[in-house]
Amino acid sequence: MSERDEWFDLARKLDWEFSYVDAHAVFPEDISGTPWLPHAAWQDWDEPYKTTYTEYVTQQSAKDAAVHAVRAAIGQVEDFQKLDPAWLNALKLHAATLPLAEFAAVVGNLRAARFGRDSAWRTTANFGALDEFRHTQIPLLIMHELVRWDRQFDWTHKFFHTNNWVAIAGRHLADELLLTANPIEFAVATNFVFETGFTNLQFVGLSAVAHAAGDRMFETMVKSIQTDEARHAQIGHPVLRTLMQHDPEYAQALVDKWFWRSWLFFAIVTGFAMDYLTPLQHRQQSFKEFMEEWVLDQFQRSLLDMGLERPWYWEQFIASLDWYHHMVYASAYTYRATTWFDFVLPGPDERAWLAQKYPHSWPSLEGRWERIEQRWQQSGPGVEWHSHGATPVGFCNLCQIVLCGGTPSHNTAETLFHGGRKYIFCSEPCLRIFSAEPERYASHLDVVMRILTGAAPANLLELLRYFGLDQDLWGKDVRGGNYPWLRTAPERS
Ligand code: MN
Ligand code: MN
């Protein structure tokens, strides 16, 4: 048998000239992506980490065996019951938003595996699809065990099938990023921006936090997934390199759009987990510090290496590192019954830590928590509604997240008239993303429009049912307001 080196390049480059059909018919621009270039422009496509199918299945099977061994040892309900209840809610947030998004990523990879413009790209995307299928199955398997103990874990599977407002936002992102993007946009958006730009936050940052919180199952799962992501994320670079040669403006526009959309997603999923749902004694760094170390430095370097500019809204993005996830968390705490996981009321120690990590913004955010604290003191433990919001809130017509841009004294909301309708956005980047492709977004119905058109109920209790929730299930304060510091705190005048 020949050595691997002797046949490998021949096997991974299997493109040929078409004689019966035109290349445009095999790779239609609509589905293969823009700019449509002759194959000669793509033929040097090269992935740095090369693997054969035999090597792939051997490695993946060993990785699965390792995850199964950890699950057999520490993946039972009793093991999770030992974890801090606050941390379990970081787990519920991740468990719901991750697995079916990974499944959507299977679809995105499969489209690239057929319509990517070079054979080596298609093969690598094929492995990517198999990876993402694994990332769907592992969390579904691990969390399934927990459903009989805590129904909120059922949202691991249920989340993307509901009309919950977070799921509406999640689908708005995942549908575009993973299900509908052509292979060129997918490579830039998913492989380059999302996977090399942001997922280190999860794989390095959050796995370290999970380790400290004693959650070895989550840590193992995330690290195992990371080894796959590191491989298939490299699809992004060679695609972007060719795109930069032929249409650098489009490349920059894709990076600008997807960095902002990815940022909003990670600010919630990872920001909540790191700065609120991880018990204080287990925190490593603040979310902002992780962002600075793992996203800002590294991502800026990859942009420069590619000849790209920082996104035009960079100053606004840097400013939002101090505010955005705090604003959304405070809002979500106040409307906690609209989600499928529970929230922590940050106490004096947590707030002192947040004030130290966010000296610029925390003094302005503190007041909102003091008011919530007073509400709990008035009602006593167990009375959720006294410290819960009742008035309707607005949602951004691009990201579909609660309007939380800016600061408590200066919001960054923007409006636009388009097609006889008024649209509202949480921020200038969301407005500009919408304005660049209004035909893509204009007909989407956000929660408020659903209520106005009668598709969703206006009454809050009925709306919660529309969101897929019932009294057992919906989000509460994780301790029902029963915090030792809250009882002993002196009455405020
Ligand atoms: Mn994945
Ligand atoms: Mn991936």
Coordinates of C-alpha atoms and ligand atoms in Angstrom, one line a residue:
M1 CA 0.0 0.0 0.0
S2 CA 1.3 3.5 -0.8
E3 CA 2.3 5.8 2.0
R4 CA -0.2 8.6 2.9
D5 CA 2.0 11.3 1.4
E6 CA 2.0 9.6 -2.0
W7 CA -1.7 9.6 -2.5
F8 CA -3.1 12.3 -0.2
D9 CA -2.9 15.4 -2.4
L10 CA -4.3 13.4 -5.4
A11 CA -7.2 12.3 -3.3
R12 CA -8.0 15.7 -1.7
K13 CA -7.9 17.6 -5.0
L14 CA -10.5 15.9 -7.1
D15 CA -11.7 18.7 -9.3
W16 CA -12.1 18.2 -13.0
E17 CA -13.2 20.1 -16.1
F18 CA -16.9 19.7 -16.9
S19 CA -17.6 18.7 -20.5
Y20 CA -21.3 18.1 -20.6
V21 CA -22.4 21.0 -18.4
D22 CA -21.2 24.5 -17.6
A23 CA -19.5 25.2 -14.3
H24 CA -22.2 27.8 -13.6
A25 CA -24.8 25.1 -13.7
V26 CA -22.8 22.9 -11.3
F27 CA -22.1 25.8 -8.9
P28 CA -24.9 28.3 -9.4
E29 CA -24.0 31.7 -8.0
D30 CA -27.1 31.9 -5.9
I31 CA -26.1 28.9 -3.9
S32 CA -22.3 28.8 -4.3
G33 CA -21.9 32.5 -3.4
T34 CA -20.6 35.8 -4.7
P35 CA -18.3 36.6 -6.3
W36 CA -18.5 33.8 -8.8
L37 CA -15.0 33.1 -9.9
P38 CA -13.6 30.5 -12.3
H39 CA -12.2 27.5 -10.5
A40 CA -8.7 28.6 -11.3
A41 CA -9.2 31.3 -8.6
W42 CA -9.9 28.7 -6.0
Q43 CA -7.6 25.9 -7.0
D44 CA -4.9 26.8 -4.5
W45 CA -7.4 26.4 -1.6
D46 CA -5.4 24.8 1.1
E47 CA -6.3 23.7 4.7
P48 CA -3.4 23.9 7.1
Y49 CA -4.6 20.8 9.2
K50 CA -5.0 17.9 6.8
T51 CA -6.8 14.7 7.6
T52 CA -8.0 11.6 5.8
Y53 CA -11.3 10.0 6.3
T54 CA -9.7 7.0 8.1
E55 CA -7.8 9.3 10.4
Y56 CA -10.9 11.3 11.0
V57 CA -13.1 8.5 12.1
T58 CA -10.4 6.9 14.2
Q59 CA -9.8 10.2 16.1
Q60 CA -13.5 11.0 16.4
S61 CA -14.3 7.6 17.8
A62 CA -11.5 7.9 20.4
K63 CA -12.9 11.3 21.4
D64 CA -16.4 10.0 21.7
A65 CA -15.1 7.1 23.9
A66 CA -13.4 9.6 26.2
V67 CA -16.6 11.7 26.6
H68 CA -18.6 8.5 27.3
A69 CA -16.1 7.4 29.9
V70 CA -16.4 10.7 31.8
R71 CA -20.2 10.6 31.4
A72 CA -20.3 7.1 32.9
A73 CA -18.3 8.3 35.8
I74 CA -19.8 11.8 36.6
G75 CA -22.7 12.4 34.2
Q76 CA -25.6 11.2 36.4
V77 CA -28.2 13.4 38.1
E78 CA -26.5 13.0 41.5
D79 CA -23.4 14.5 40.0
F80 CA -25.2 17.6 38.7
Q81 CA -27.1 17.9 42.0
K82 CA -23.8 18.6 43.7
L83 CA -23.2 21.7 41.6
D84 CA -24.1 25.3 42.7
P85 CA -27.7 26.1 41.6
A86 CA -26.6 29.4 40.0
W87 CA -24.1 27.5 37.8
L88 CA -26.7 25.0 36.8
N89 CA -28.5 27.9 35.1
A90 CA -25.4 28.9 33.1
L91 CA -25.7 25.2 32.0
K92 CA -29.4 25.5 31.1
L93 CA -28.7 28.7 29.0
H94 CA -25.9 26.9 27.1
A95 CA -27.7 23.6 26.8
A96 CA -30.7 25.3 25.2
T97 CA -28.9 27.6 22.8
L98 CA -26.2 25.3 21.6
P99 CA -27.2 21.8 20.4
L100 CA -29.8 22.7 17.7
A101 CA -27.7 25.6 16.6
E102 CA -24.9 23.0 16.1
F103 CA -27.4 21.0 14.1
A104 CA -28.1 24.1 11.9
A105 CA -24.3 24.2 11.4
V106 CA -24.5 20.7 10.0
V107 CA -26.7 22.1 7.2
G108 CA -24.4 25.1 6.6
N109 CA -21.4 22.7 6.3
L110 CA -23.2 20.3 4.0
R111 CA -24.1 23.2 1.7
A112 CA -20.3 24.0 1.6
A113 CA -19.6 20.3 1.1
R114 CA -21.6 20.4 -2.1
F115 CA -21.3 24.0 -3.4
G116 CA -17.9 25.1 -2.0
R117 CA -15.7 25.9 -5.0
D118 CA -12.8 23.6 -4.5
S119 CA -12.7 19.9 -3.7
A120 CA -10.4 20.2 -0.7
W121 CA -12.8 22.8 0.8
R122 CA -15.8 20.5 0.2
T123 CA -14.0 17.6 1.9
T124 CA -13.1 19.7 4.9
A125 CA -16.7 21.0 5.1
N126 CA -17.9 17.4 5.0
F127 CA -15.8 16.6 8.1
G128 CA -17.2 19.9 9.6
A129 CA -20.8 18.6 9.1
L130 CA -19.9 15.4 10.9
D131 CA -18.3 17.4 13.7
E132 CA -21.4 19.6 14.1
F133 CA -23.6 16.5 14.2
R134 CA -21.5 15.2 17.1
H135 CA -21.9 18.6 18.8
T136 CA -25.7 18.2 18.5
Q137 CA -25.8 14.7 19.9
I138 CA -23.4 15.0 22.9
P139 CA -25.2 17.7 24.8
L140 CA -28.6 16.2 23.9
L141 CA -27.4 12.9 25.4
I142 CA -25.9 14.5 28.5
M143 CA -28.8 16.8 29.3
H144 CA -31.5 14.2 28.6
E145 CA -30.6 12.4 31.8
L146 CA -31.3 15.6 33.8
V147 CA -34.9 16.2 32.4
R148 CA -36.5 13.8 34.9
W149 CA -34.9 15.8 37.7
D150 CA -35.4 19.3 36.4
R151 CA -37.8 20.1 33.5
Q152 CA -35.9 23.3 32.6
F153 CA -33.2 21.0 31.0
D154 CA -35.9 19.9 28.6
W155 CA -35.2 23.1 26.8
T156 CA -32.0 21.6 25.5
H157 CA -34.2 20.1 22.8
K158 CA -37.3 22.3 23.0
F159 CA -35.8 25.8 22.9
F160 CA -35.5 26.3 19.1
H161 CA -39.0 24.9 18.6
T162 CA -40.7 27.5 20.8
N163 CA -41.9 31.0 20.3
N164 CA -39.9 32.1 23.3
W165 CA -38.4 35.6 22.7
V166 CA -34.9 34.3 23.2
A167 CA -35.6 31.5 20.7
I168 CA -36.9 34.0 18.2
A169 CA -33.6 35.9 18.5
G170 CA -31.7 32.7 18.4
R171 CA -33.4 31.5 15.2
H172 CA -33.1 35.0 13.6
L173 CA -29.3 34.6 14.0
A174 CA -29.0 30.8 13.4
D175 CA -31.3 30.8 10.3
E176 CA -29.2 33.4 8.6
L177 CA -25.7 32.4 9.8
L178 CA -26.1 28.6 9.5
L179 CA -29.1 27.6 7.4
T180 CA -29.3 30.1 4.6
A181 CA -25.8 31.5 4.1
N182 CA -24.0 30.5 0.9
P183 CA -20.6 28.7 1.4
I184 CA -18.6 31.9 1.0
E185 CA -20.7 33.9 3.6
F186 CA -20.8 30.8 5.8
A187 CA -16.9 30.5 5.7
V188 CA -16.4 34.1 6.6
A189 CA -19.3 34.4 9.1
T190 CA -19.2 31.0 10.8
N191 CA -15.7 29.6 10.3
F192 CA -13.7 32.9 10.5
V193 CA -15.7 35.3 12.7
F194 CA -17.8 33.0 14.9
E195 CA -15.4 30.0 15.2
T196 CA -12.0 31.6 15.2
G197 CA -13.1 35.0 16.6
F198 CA -15.4 34.1 19.4
T199 CA -15.5 30.4 20.4
N200 CA -12.3 30.6 22.4
L201 CA -14.4 32.5 24.9
Q202 CA -16.3 29.2 25.4
F203 CA -13.6 26.7 24.9
V204 CA -10.8 28.4 26.9
G205 CA -12.7 30.8 29.1
L206 CA -15.9 29.0 29.9
S207 CA -14.2 25.6 30.2
A208 CA -11.8 27.0 32.8
V209 CA -14.8 28.4 34.7
A210 CA -16.6 25.1 34.5
H211 CA -13.5 23.4 35.9
A212 CA -13.4 25.8 38.8
A213 CA -17.2 25.3 39.4
G214 CA -16.5 21.6 39.6
D215 CA -18.5 20.8 36.5
R216 CA -16.1 18.3 34.9
M217 CA -18.8 17.0 32.5
F218 CA -19.4 20.3 30.9
E219 CA -15.7 21.0 30.8
T220 CA -15.0 17.7 29.1
M221 CA -17.8 18.2 26.6
V222 CA -16.7 21.7 25.7
K223 CA -13.0 20.7 25.3
S224 CA -13.9 17.7 23.2
I225 CA -16.0 19.9 20.9
Q226 CA -13.2 22.5 20.7
T227 CA -10.8 20.0 19.1
D228 CA -13.3 19.7 16.2
E229 CA -13.9 23.4 16.0
A230 CA -10.2 24.2 15.8
R231 CA -10.0 21.9 12.7
H232 CA -13.0 23.0 10.7
A233 CA -12.7 26.7 11.7
Q234 CA -9.7 26.8 9.3
I235 CA -12.0 26.7 6.3
G236 CA -12.5 30.4 6.9
H237 CA -9.0 31.6 6.2
P238 CA -8.4 30.3 2.7
V239 CA -11.9 31.3 1.6
L240 CA -11.4 34.8 3.0
R241 CA -7.9 35.0 1.4
T242 CA -9.3 34.4 -2.1
L243 CA -12.3 36.8 -1.4
M244 CA -9.8 39.5 -0.3
Q245 CA -8.1 39.2 -3.7
H246 CA -11.3 39.6 -5.7
D247 CA -13.7 41.6 -3.6
P248 CA -12.2 43.1 -0.4
E249 CA -15.1 45.4 0.1
Y250 CA -17.5 42.5 0.4
A251 CA -15.1 40.6 2.6
Q252 CA -15.0 43.6 5.0
A253 CA -18.8 44.0 4.9
L254 CA -19.3 40.3 5.9
V255 CA -16.8 40.6 8.7
D256 CA -18.4 43.8 10.0
K257 CA -21.9 42.3 9.9
W258 CA -21.0 39.0 11.5
F259 CA -18.7 40.3 14.2
W260 CA -21.5 42.5 15.5
R261 CA -24.2 39.7 15.3
S262 CA -21.8 37.2 17.0
W263 CA -20.9 39.7 19.7
L264 CA -24.5 40.2 20.8
F265 CA -25.0 36.5 21.0
F266 CA -21.9 35.8 23.1
A267 CA -22.5 38.8 25.3
I268 CA -25.6 37.1 26.5
V269 CA -24.7 33.4 26.5
T270 CA -21.1 33.9 27.9
G271 CA -21.5 37.3 29.6
F272 CA -24.4 36.1 31.8
A273 CA -22.5 32.9 32.7
M274 CA -19.2 34.5 33.6
D275 CA -20.3 37.6 35.4
Y276 CA -23.5 36.5 37.1
L277 CA -24.2 32.8 37.0
T278 CA -20.8 31.6 38.1
P279 CA -20.5 31.6 41.9
L280 CA -18.1 34.4 43.0
Q281 CA -15.5 32.1 44.4
H282 CA -15.2 30.2 41.1
R283 CA -14.9 33.2 38.8
Q284 CA -11.6 33.5 36.9
Q285 CA -11.7 36.7 35.0
S286 CA -14.6 39.1 34.2
F287 CA -16.3 38.6 30.8
K288 CA -14.7 41.8 29.7
E289 CA -11.3 40.6 30.6
F290 CA -11.9 37.3 28.7
M291 CA -13.1 39.4 25.7
E292 CA -10.0 41.6 25.8
E293 CA -7.6 38.6 26.0
W294 CA -9.3 36.1 23.7
V295 CA -11.3 38.2 21.2
L296 CA -9.9 41.7 20.9
D297 CA -6.2 40.8 20.8
Q298 CA -6.4 37.7 18.7
F299 CA -9.2 38.8 16.4
Q300 CA -7.5 42.1 15.6
R301 CA -4.4 40.2 14.7
S302 CA -6.3 37.9 12.4
L303 CA -7.9 40.8 10.7
L304 CA -4.6 42.6 10.1
D305 CA -3.0 39.3 8.8
M306 CA -5.8 39.2 6.3
G307 CA -5.5 42.8 5.2
L308 CA -8.9 43.7 6.7
E309 CA -9.8 46.7 8.8
R310 CA -11.4 46.7 12.2
P311 CA -15.2 47.0 11.9
W312 CA -16.3 50.6 11.4
Y313 CA -18.2 50.5 14.8
W314 CA -15.1 49.4 16.7
E315 CA -15.4 52.4 19.2
Q316 CA -19.0 51.5 19.9
F317 CA -18.2 47.9 20.3
I318 CA -15.4 48.7 22.8
A319 CA -17.8 50.9 24.8
S320 CA -20.4 48.2 24.8
L321 CA -18.0 45.8 26.6
D322 CA -18.7 47.7 29.8
W323 CA -22.4 47.9 29.4
Y324 CA -24.3 45.6 27.1
H325 CA -24.4 42.3 28.9
H326 CA -25.1 44.0 32.2
M327 CA -28.0 45.9 30.7
V328 CA -29.5 42.8 29.2
Y329 CA -29.0 40.8 32.4
A330 CA -30.7 43.4 34.6
S331 CA -33.6 43.5 32.1
A332 CA -33.8 39.7 31.9
Y333 CA -33.8 39.4 35.7
T334 CA -36.7 41.8 35.8
Y335 CA -38.5 39.7 33.2
R336 CA -37.2 36.4 34.4
A337 CA -40.5 34.6 34.0
T338 CA -40.1 35.0 30.2
T339 CA -37.1 32.5 30.1
W340 CA -36.6 28.8 30.9
F341 CA -33.8 29.3 33.4
D342 CA -33.4 31.0 36.8
F343 CA -31.5 34.1 37.7
V344 CA -29.2 35.2 40.5
L345 CA -29.7 38.5 42.3
P346 CA -26.1 39.8 42.7
G347 CA -25.4 40.4 46.4
P348 CA -23.0 42.9 48.1
D349 CA -19.9 40.7 47.4
E350 CA -20.8 40.1 43.8
R351 CA -21.6 43.8 43.3
A352 CA -18.3 44.8 44.9
W353 CA -16.5 42.4 42.4
L354 CA -18.5 43.8 39.5
A355 CA -17.7 47.4 40.6
Q356 CA -14.0 46.5 40.7
K357 CA -14.1 44.8 37.3
Y358 CA -16.3 47.5 35.7
P359 CA -15.3 50.8 37.4
H360 CA -16.5 52.8 34.5
S361 CA -20.1 51.5 34.2
W362 CA -21.0 49.7 37.5
P363 CA -21.8 52.9 39.5
S364 CA -24.6 53.7 37.0
L365 CA -25.9 50.1 37.1
E366 CA -25.9 49.7 40.8
G367 CA -29.1 51.7 41.4
R368 CA -31.2 49.2 39.4
W369 CA -30.1 46.4 41.7
E370 CA -30.7 48.5 44.8
R371 CA -34.3 49.0 43.7
I372 CA -34.8 45.2 43.0
E373 CA -33.2 44.5 46.4
Q374 CA -35.7 46.9 48.1
R375 CA -38.6 45.2 46.3
W376 CA -37.5 41.8 47.7
Q377 CA -37.2 43.3 51.2
Q378 CA -40.7 44.6 51.0
S379 CA -42.2 41.4 49.7
G380 CA -40.1 38.9 51.6
P381 CA -38.8 35.7 50.0
G382 CA -40.9 33.7 47.6
V383 CA -43.0 36.5 46.2
E384 CA -41.6 36.6 42.6
W385 CA -44.0 39.1 41.1
H386 CA -43.3 42.0 43.4
S387 CA -39.8 42.4 41.9
H388 CA -40.9 41.4 38.3
G389 CA -41.7 43.7 35.4
A390 CA -45.2 44.0 34.1
T391 CA -45.0 46.7 31.4
P392 CA -44.3 45.6 27.8
V393 CA -40.7 45.9 26.5
G394 CA -39.4 46.6 23.0
F395 CA -37.2 44.4 20.8
C396 CA -34.6 45.2 18.2
N397 CA -35.9 44.6 14.7
L398 CA -32.5 43.1 13.7
C399 CA -31.1 41.1 16.5
Q400 CA -34.6 40.5 18.2
I401 CA -33.0 41.0 21.6
V402 CA -34.6 43.4 24.2
L403 CA -33.6 47.0 23.4
C404 CA -30.7 47.3 25.8
G405 CA -28.0 49.3 23.8
G406 CA -26.2 52.1 25.5
T407 CA -26.3 53.0 29.2
P408 CA -29.2 53.7 31.7
S409 CA -29.0 57.4 30.9
H410 CA -28.3 57.2 27.2
N411 CA -29.8 54.5 25.1
T412 CA -28.5 53.9 21.6
A413 CA -31.8 53.0 19.9
E414 CA -32.2 54.0 16.3
T415 CA -35.3 54.1 14.1
L416 CA -35.9 53.6 10.4
F417 CA -38.9 54.0 8.1
H418 CA -39.0 51.4 5.4
G419 CA -41.8 50.2 3.2
G420 CA -44.4 52.2 5.2
R421 CA -43.4 50.8 8.5
K422 CA -41.3 52.0 11.3
Y423 CA -38.5 49.8 12.6
I424 CA -36.5 50.2 15.8
F425 CA -33.0 48.9 16.5
C426 CA -30.9 48.6 19.6
S427 CA -27.8 50.1 18.0
E428 CA -26.4 51.7 14.9
P429 CA -24.7 48.5 13.7
C430 CA -28.0 46.6 13.9
L431 CA -29.7 49.5 11.9
R432 CA -26.9 49.4 9.3
I433 CA -27.0 45.6 8.9
F434 CA -30.8 45.9 8.3
S435 CA -30.5 48.8 5.9
A436 CA -27.8 46.9 3.8
E437 CA -30.2 44.0 3.1
P438 CA -33.8 45.1 4.0
E439 CA -35.3 42.5 1.8
R440 CA -33.7 39.9 4.0
Y441 CA -35.1 41.2 7.2
A442 CA -38.1 43.5 6.7
S443 CA -40.9 40.9 6.8
H444 CA -39.8 39.2 10.0
L445 CA -42.3 39.7 12.8
D446 CA -40.7 40.5 16.2
V447 CA -42.6 39.8 19.5
V448 CA -44.2 43.3 19.5
M449 CA -45.5 43.0 15.9
R450 CA -46.8 39.5 16.7
I451 CA -48.8 41.0 19.6
L452 CA -50.0 43.9 17.5
T453 CA -51.2 41.6 14.7
G454 CA -52.9 39.3 17.1
A455 CA -50.4 36.4 16.5
A456 CA -49.3 36.5 20.1
P457 CA -51.4 37.5 23.2
A458 CA -50.9 40.8 24.9
N459 CA -51.7 39.6 28.4
L460 CA -48.4 38.7 30.1
L461 CA -49.5 35.4 31.6
E462 CA -50.9 34.3 28.2
L463 CA -47.7 35.6 26.5
L464 CA -45.7 33.3 28.8
R465 CA -47.7 30.3 27.6
Y466 CA -47.0 31.5 24.0
F467 CA -43.3 31.6 25.0
G468 CA -43.6 27.9 25.8
L469 CA -43.6 28.3 29.6
D470 CA -45.8 27.4 32.6
Q471 CA -45.6 28.2 36.2
D472 CA -43.4 25.2 37.1
L473 CA -41.0 25.9 34.4
W474 CA -40.5 29.6 33.9
G475 CA -37.5 31.5 35.3
K476 CA -37.4 32.6 38.9
D477 CA -34.9 34.0 41.3
V478 CA -32.7 31.0 41.9
R479 CA -33.1 31.4 45.7
G480 CA -36.6 32.8 45.6
G481 CA -35.2 36.0 47.1
N482 CA -34.0 34.1 50.1
Y483 CA -30.5 35.5 50.5
P484 CA -28.9 35.8 54.0
W485 CA -27.6 39.3 53.1
L486 CA -31.0 40.4 51.9
R487 CA -32.6 39.6 55.3
T488 CA -29.9 41.2 57.4
A489 CA -29.5 44.3 55.2
P490 CA -30.6 47.4 57.1
E491 CA -33.8 49.1 55.9
R492 CA -33.1 51.8 53.4
S493 CA -34.9 55.1 53.9
Ligands
MN1 MN -19.8 23.0 16.8
MN2 MN -18.3 24.7 14.3

